[in-house]
């Protein structure tokens, strides 16, 4: 049974994240979305909201071999507790590369047997980020196609009255 961890803040979960999750679930027996609890980024959406968004979006896509588990502390230790053999990350553009390389190298140093695997984000999502969704939504702009459709209204309403 090959399990991987797809870690992140997911504030909020975008269609780009969903694309990576779906493709990861086609490769691994199980994908655990590792939702970071105490991010230095101070998330706008609560842990419970973020978890609900991910679960609803994945279920609407008919994905069954996933779970969402929040974690604190080191990612490699969380991965070990979950029995995962790999970390999964999406790569959008060269701008992501340096940060991702640093994290992958550091995680490899901490736990050499844990591989980091990257999926290139599908081109239609290469411009997309959680920050851009928050910015557009805060100004009342249309976020259709940017977040999973099942979550769109809830996210839009939250963003506009923040
Ligand atoms: O997609 P994000 O929000 O940039 O994800 C960042 C995340 C959660 C992967 C990273 O911050 C992380 O792994 N945090 C846990 C603490 C840790 O292990 N840090 C060392 C990473 S080298």
PDB file of C-alpha atoms and ligand atoms in Angstrom:
ATOM      1  CA  UNK A   1       0.000   0.000   0.000  1.00  0.00           C
ATOM      2  CA  UNK A   2       1.693   3.206  -1.182  1.00  0.00           C
ATOM      3  CA  UNK A   3       0.626   6.261   0.751  1.00  0.00           C
ATOM      4  CA  UNK A   4       1.732   9.826   0.140  1.00  0.00           C
ATOM      5  CA  UNK A   5       1.194  13.080   1.965  1.00  0.00           C
ATOM      6  CA  UNK A   6       0.007  16.104   0.022  1.00  0.00           C
ATOM      7  CA  UNK A   7       0.891  18.895   2.496  1.00  0.00           C
ATOM      8  CA  UNK A   8      -0.063  22.541   2.520  1.00  0.00           C
ATOM      9  CA  UNK A   9      -1.960  25.375   4.098  1.00  0.00           C
ATOM     10  CA  UNK A  10      -4.782  25.242   1.525  1.00  0.00           C
ATOM     11  CA  UNK A  11      -6.167  28.649   2.490  1.00  0.00           C
ATOM     12  CA  UNK A  12      -8.387  28.006   0.567  1.00  0.00           C
ATOM     13  CA  UNK A  13      -8.165  24.810  -1.513  1.00  0.00           C
ATOM     14  CA  UNK A  14      -8.148  25.811  -5.208  1.00  0.00           C
ATOM     15  CA  UNK A  15      -8.988  23.999  -8.435  1.00  0.00           C
ATOM     16  CA  UNK A  16      -5.213  23.735  -8.946  1.00  0.00           C
ATOM     17  CA  UNK A  17      -4.889  21.882  -5.636  1.00  0.00           C
ATOM     18  CA  UNK A  18      -7.810  19.643  -6.601  1.00  0.00           C
ATOM     19  CA  UNK A  19      -6.091  18.840  -9.902  1.00  0.00           C
ATOM     20  CA  UNK A  20      -2.927  17.728  -8.086  1.00  0.00           C
ATOM     21  CA  UNK A  21      -4.936  15.717  -5.532  1.00  0.00           C
ATOM     22  CA  UNK A  22      -6.898  13.932  -8.259  1.00  0.00           C
ATOM     23  CA  UNK A  23      -3.767  13.036 -10.195  1.00  0.00           C
ATOM     24  CA  UNK A  24      -1.972  11.963  -7.024  1.00  0.00           C
ATOM     25  CA  UNK A  25      -4.863   9.663  -6.150  1.00  0.00           C
ATOM     26  CA  UNK A  26      -4.510   8.000  -9.567  1.00  0.00           C
ATOM     27  CA  UNK A  27      -0.848   7.202  -8.807  1.00  0.00           C
ATOM     28  CA  UNK A  28      -0.879   6.316  -5.097  1.00  0.00           C
ATOM     29  CA  UNK A  29      -3.100   3.869  -3.230  1.00  0.00           C
ATOM     30  CA  UNK A  30      -3.890   6.611  -0.743  1.00  0.00           C
ATOM     31  CA  UNK A  31      -3.259  10.358  -0.567  1.00  0.00           C
ATOM     32  CA  UNK A  32      -3.424  12.040   2.826  1.00  0.00           C
ATOM     33  CA  UNK A  33      -3.915  15.772   2.559  1.00  0.00           C
ATOM     34  CA  UNK A  34      -1.738  17.101   5.379  1.00  0.00           C
ATOM     35  CA  UNK A  35      -3.323  20.300   6.538  1.00  0.00           C
ATOM     36  CA  UNK A  36      -0.865  22.495   8.390  1.00  0.00           C
ATOM     37  CA  UNK A  37      -2.365  23.708  11.706  1.00  0.00           C
ATOM     38  CA  UNK A  38      -0.101  26.502  12.808  1.00  0.00           C
ATOM     39  CA  UNK A  39       1.123  28.226   9.705  1.00  0.00           C
ATOM     40  CA  UNK A  40       3.177  31.400  10.046  1.00  0.00           C
ATOM     41  CA  UNK A  41       0.947  32.656   7.235  1.00  0.00           C
ATOM     42  CA  UNK A  42      -2.040  33.098   9.658  1.00  0.00           C
ATOM     43  CA  UNK A  43      -4.740  31.497   7.518  1.00  0.00           C
ATOM     44  CA  UNK A  44      -7.967  33.333   6.783  1.00  0.00           C
ATOM     45  CA  UNK A  45     -10.073  30.166   6.873  1.00  0.00           C
ATOM     46  CA  UNK A  46     -10.257  28.051  10.012  1.00  0.00           C
ATOM     47  CA  UNK A  47      -8.845  24.552  10.086  1.00  0.00           C
ATOM     48  CA  UNK A  48     -12.370  23.123  10.102  1.00  0.00           C
ATOM     49  CA  UNK A  49     -13.438  25.233   7.118  1.00  0.00           C
ATOM     50  CA  UNK A  50     -10.347  24.254   5.137  1.00  0.00           C
ATOM     51  CA  UNK A  51     -10.858  20.583   5.923  1.00  0.00           C
ATOM     52  CA  UNK A  52     -14.524  20.751   4.902  1.00  0.00           C
ATOM     53  CA  UNK A  53     -13.649  22.450   1.601  1.00  0.00           C
ATOM     54  CA  UNK A  54     -11.137  19.713   0.742  1.00  0.00           C
ATOM     55  CA  UNK A  55     -13.479  16.867   1.704  1.00  0.00           C
ATOM     56  CA  UNK A  56     -16.439  18.315  -0.204  1.00  0.00           C
ATOM     57  CA  UNK A  57     -14.359  19.003  -3.314  1.00  0.00           C
ATOM     58  CA  UNK A  58     -12.766  15.549  -3.380  1.00  0.00           C
ATOM     59  CA  UNK A  59     -16.091  13.805  -2.751  1.00  0.00           C
ATOM     60  CA  UNK A  60     -17.753  15.781  -5.547  1.00  0.00           C
ATOM     61  CA  UNK A  61     -15.048  14.445  -7.882  1.00  0.00           C
ATOM     62  CA  UNK A  62     -15.730  10.888  -6.751  1.00  0.00           C
ATOM     63  CA  UNK A  63     -12.287  10.529  -5.166  1.00  0.00           C
ATOM     64  CA  UNK A  64     -12.360   7.887  -2.447  1.00  0.00           C
ATOM     65  CA  UNK A  65      -8.709   7.038  -1.691  1.00  0.00           C
ATOM     66  CA  UNK A  66      -7.942  10.227   0.210  1.00  0.00           C
ATOM     67  CA  UNK A  67      -8.070  11.521   3.738  1.00  0.00           C
ATOM     68  CA  UNK A  68      -7.562  14.932   5.313  1.00  0.00           C
ATOM     69  CA  UNK A  69      -5.528  15.064   8.516  1.00  0.00           C
ATOM     70  CA  UNK A  70      -4.246  18.217  10.172  1.00  0.00           C
ATOM     71  CA  UNK A  71      -0.781  18.303  11.655  1.00  0.00           C
ATOM     72  CA  UNK A  72       1.579  20.383  13.726  1.00  0.00           C
ATOM     73  CA  UNK A  73       5.344  20.187  13.822  1.00  0.00           C
ATOM     74  CA  UNK A  74       7.650  18.652  11.286  1.00  0.00           C
ATOM     75  CA  UNK A  75       6.154  17.310   8.083  1.00  0.00           C
ATOM     76  CA  UNK A  76       8.581  14.379   7.909  1.00  0.00           C
ATOM     77  CA  UNK A  77       7.494  13.216  11.373  1.00  0.00           C
ATOM     78  CA  UNK A  78       3.836  13.473  10.414  1.00  0.00           C
ATOM     79  CA  UNK A  79       4.597  11.455   7.252  1.00  0.00           C
ATOM     80  CA  UNK A  80       6.324   8.785   9.327  1.00  0.00           C
ATOM     81  CA  UNK A  81       3.371   8.538  11.738  1.00  0.00           C
ATOM     82  CA  UNK A  82       1.051   8.039   8.766  1.00  0.00           C
ATOM     83  CA  UNK A  83       3.269   5.360   7.184  1.00  0.00           C
ATOM     84  CA  UNK A  84       3.758   7.443   4.031  1.00  0.00           C
ATOM     85  CA  UNK A  85       6.621   6.811   1.626  1.00  0.00           C
ATOM     86  CA  UNK A  86       6.402  10.073  -0.310  1.00  0.00           C
ATOM     87  CA  UNK A  87       5.456  13.729  -0.176  1.00  0.00           C
ATOM     88  CA  UNK A  88       3.503  15.190  -3.070  1.00  0.00           C
ATOM     89  CA  UNK A  89       3.764  18.814  -4.201  1.00  0.00           C
ATOM     90  CA  UNK A  90       2.462  20.708  -7.221  1.00  0.00           C
ATOM     91  CA  UNK A  91       4.858  22.901  -9.212  1.00  0.00           C
ATOM     92  CA  UNK A  92       3.450  25.829 -11.113  1.00  0.00           C
ATOM     93  CA  UNK A  93       6.315  27.847 -12.489  1.00  0.00           C
ATOM     94  CA  UNK A  94       9.991  28.590 -12.027  1.00  0.00           C
ATOM     95  CA  UNK A  95       9.036  30.949  -9.227  1.00  0.00           C
ATOM     96  CA  UNK A  96       7.953  27.932  -7.139  1.00  0.00           C
ATOM     97  CA  UNK A  97      11.134  26.071  -7.848  1.00  0.00           C
ATOM     98  CA  UNK A  98      13.592  27.573  -5.384  1.00  0.00           C
ATOM     99  CA  UNK A  99      11.263  27.274  -2.390  1.00  0.00           C
ATOM    100  CA  UNK A 100      10.263  23.738  -3.341  1.00  0.00           C
ATOM    101  CA  UNK A 101      13.857  22.665  -3.928  1.00  0.00           C
ATOM    102  CA  UNK A 102      14.861  24.006  -0.518  1.00  0.00           C
ATOM    103  CA  UNK A 103      12.004  22.192   1.224  1.00  0.00           C
ATOM    104  CA  UNK A 104      12.587  18.936  -0.663  1.00  0.00           C
ATOM    105  CA  UNK A 105      16.317  19.040   0.115  1.00  0.00           C
ATOM    106  CA  UNK A 106      15.726  19.772   3.788  1.00  0.00           C
ATOM    107  CA  UNK A 107      13.076  17.073   4.144  1.00  0.00           C
ATOM    108  CA  UNK A 108      15.436  14.623   2.422  1.00  0.00           C
ATOM    109  CA  UNK A 109      18.145  15.517   4.933  1.00  0.00           C
ATOM    110  CA  UNK A 110      15.745  14.995   7.837  1.00  0.00           C
ATOM    111  CA  UNK A 111      14.374  11.700   6.510  1.00  0.00           C
ATOM    112  CA  UNK A 112      16.337  10.328   3.525  1.00  0.00           C
ATOM    113  CA  UNK A 113      13.950   7.461   2.755  1.00  0.00           C
ATOM    114  CA  UNK A 114      11.006   9.830   2.240  1.00  0.00           C
ATOM    115  CA  UNK A 115      10.833  10.976  -1.390  1.00  0.00           C
ATOM    116  CA  UNK A 116       9.322  14.249  -2.557  1.00  0.00           C
ATOM    117  CA  UNK A 117       7.423  13.914  -5.827  1.00  0.00           C
ATOM    118  CA  UNK A 118       6.325  16.857  -7.940  1.00  0.00           C
ATOM    119  CA  UNK A 119       3.456  17.078 -10.359  1.00  0.00           C
ATOM    120  CA  UNK A 120       3.539  19.944 -12.829  1.00  0.00           C
ATOM    121  CA  UNK A 121       0.314  21.846 -12.356  1.00  0.00           C
ATOM    122  CA  UNK A 122      -1.915  21.603 -15.425  1.00  0.00           C
ATOM    123  CA  UNK A 123      -1.332  24.710 -17.557  1.00  0.00           C
ATOM    124  CA  UNK A 124      -4.817  26.127 -17.023  1.00  0.00           C
ATOM    125  CA  UNK A 125      -4.018  26.434 -13.303  1.00  0.00           C
ATOM    126  CA  UNK A 126      -0.469  27.738 -13.604  1.00  0.00           C
ATOM    127  CA  UNK A 127      -1.567  31.285 -12.715  1.00  0.00           C
ATOM    128  CA  UNK A 128      -3.636  30.219  -9.742  1.00  0.00           C
ATOM    129  CA  UNK A 129      -2.837  30.546  -6.034  1.00  0.00           C
ATOM    130  CA  UNK A 130      -4.791  30.725  -2.793  1.00  0.00           C
ATOM    131  CA  UNK A 131      -3.563  34.314  -2.323  1.00  0.00           C
ATOM    132  CA  UNK A 132      -4.921  35.404  -5.683  1.00  0.00           C
ATOM    133  CA  UNK A 133      -8.291  33.792  -4.898  1.00  0.00           C
ATOM    134  CA  UNK A 134      -8.424  35.739  -1.600  1.00  0.00           C
ATOM    135  CA  UNK A 135      -7.539  39.001  -3.297  1.00  0.00           C
ATOM    136  CA  UNK A 136     -10.087  38.662  -6.106  1.00  0.00           C
ATOM    137  CA  UNK A 137     -12.785  37.457  -3.715  1.00  0.00           C
ATOM    138  CA  UNK A 138     -12.168  40.272  -1.223  1.00  0.00           C
ATOM    139  CA  UNK A 139     -12.965  42.810  -3.936  1.00  0.00           C
ATOM    140  CA  UNK A 140     -16.095  40.925  -4.954  1.00  0.00           C
ATOM    141  CA  UNK A 141     -14.558  39.569  -8.172  1.00  0.00           C
ATOM    142  CA  UNK A 142     -15.735  36.328  -9.739  1.00  0.00           C
ATOM    143  CA  UNK A 143     -13.868  33.268  -8.448  1.00  0.00           C
ATOM    144  CA  UNK A 144     -15.663  30.766 -10.702  1.00  0.00           C
ATOM    145  CA  UNK A 145     -13.200  28.157 -11.923  1.00  0.00           C
ATOM    146  CA  UNK A 146     -10.610  29.219  -9.347  1.00  0.00           C
ATOM    147  CA  UNK A 147     -11.992  27.135  -6.483  1.00  0.00           C
ATOM    148  CA  UNK A 148     -13.965  23.862  -6.648  1.00  0.00           C
ATOM    149  CA  UNK A 149     -17.525  24.661  -7.683  1.00  0.00           C
ATOM    150  CA  UNK A 150     -19.018  22.948  -4.588  1.00  0.00           C
ATOM    151  CA  UNK A 151     -17.171  25.445  -2.368  1.00  0.00           C
ATOM    152  CA  UNK A 152     -17.444  28.555  -4.495  1.00  0.00           C
ATOM    153  CA  UNK A 153     -20.403  30.369  -2.878  1.00  0.00           C
ATOM    154  CA  UNK A 154     -19.248  29.696   0.676  1.00  0.00           C
ATOM    155  CA  UNK A 155     -15.743  30.946  -0.097  1.00  0.00           C
ATOM    156  CA  UNK A 156     -16.975  33.987  -2.028  1.00  0.00           C
ATOM    157  CA  UNK A 157     -19.345  35.005   0.804  1.00  0.00           C
ATOM    158  CA  UNK A 158     -16.617  34.627   3.430  1.00  0.00           C
ATOM    159  CA  UNK A 159     -14.106  36.618   1.411  1.00  0.00           C
ATOM    160  CA  UNK A 160     -16.354  39.529   0.608  1.00  0.00           C
ATOM    161  CA  UNK A 161     -17.368  40.101   4.264  1.00  0.00           C
ATOM    162  CA  UNK A 162     -13.923  39.556   5.811  1.00  0.00           C
TER     163      UNK A 162
HETATM  164  O1  LIG B   1       1.697  25.049   0.266  1.00  0.00           O
HETATM  165  P1  LIG B   1       2.303  25.678   1.477  1.00  0.00           P
HETATM  166  O2  LIG B   1       1.300  26.372   2.308  1.00  0.00           O
HETATM  167  O3  LIG B   1       3.466  26.549   1.100  1.00  0.00           O
HETATM  168  O4  LIG B   1       2.889  24.442   2.362  1.00  0.00           O
HETATM  169  C1  LIG B   1       3.977  24.594   3.214  1.00  0.00           C
HETATM  170  C2  LIG B   1       4.223  23.310   4.018  1.00  0.00           C
HETATM  171  C3  LIG B   1       3.017  22.942   4.851  1.00  0.00           C
HETATM  172  C4  LIG B   1       4.511  22.145   3.076  1.00  0.00           C
HETATM  173  C5  LIG B   1       5.474  23.573   4.906  1.00  0.00           C
HETATM  174  O5  LIG B   1       5.330  24.796   5.557  1.00  0.00           O
HETATM  175  C6  LIG B   1       5.715  22.502   5.954  1.00  0.00           C
HETATM  176  O6  LIG B   1       6.093  21.405   5.623  1.00  0.00           O
HETATM  177  N1  LIG B   1       5.481  22.839   7.240  1.00  0.00           N
HETATM  178  C7  LIG B   1       5.665  21.931   8.350  1.00  0.00           C
HETATM  179  C8  LIG B   1       6.916  22.247   9.153  1.00  0.00           C
HETATM  180  C9  LIG B   1       8.139  21.643   8.514  1.00  0.00           C
HETATM  181  O7  LIG B   1       8.283  20.428   8.401  1.00  0.00           O
HETATM  182  N2  LIG B   1       9.024  22.511   8.050  1.00  0.00           N
HETATM  183  C10 LIG B   1      10.258  22.135   7.392  1.00  0.00           C
HETATM  184  C11 LIG B   1      10.043  22.017   5.893  1.00  0.00           C
HETATM  185  S1  LIG B   1      11.597  21.913   5.116  1.00  0.00           S
END
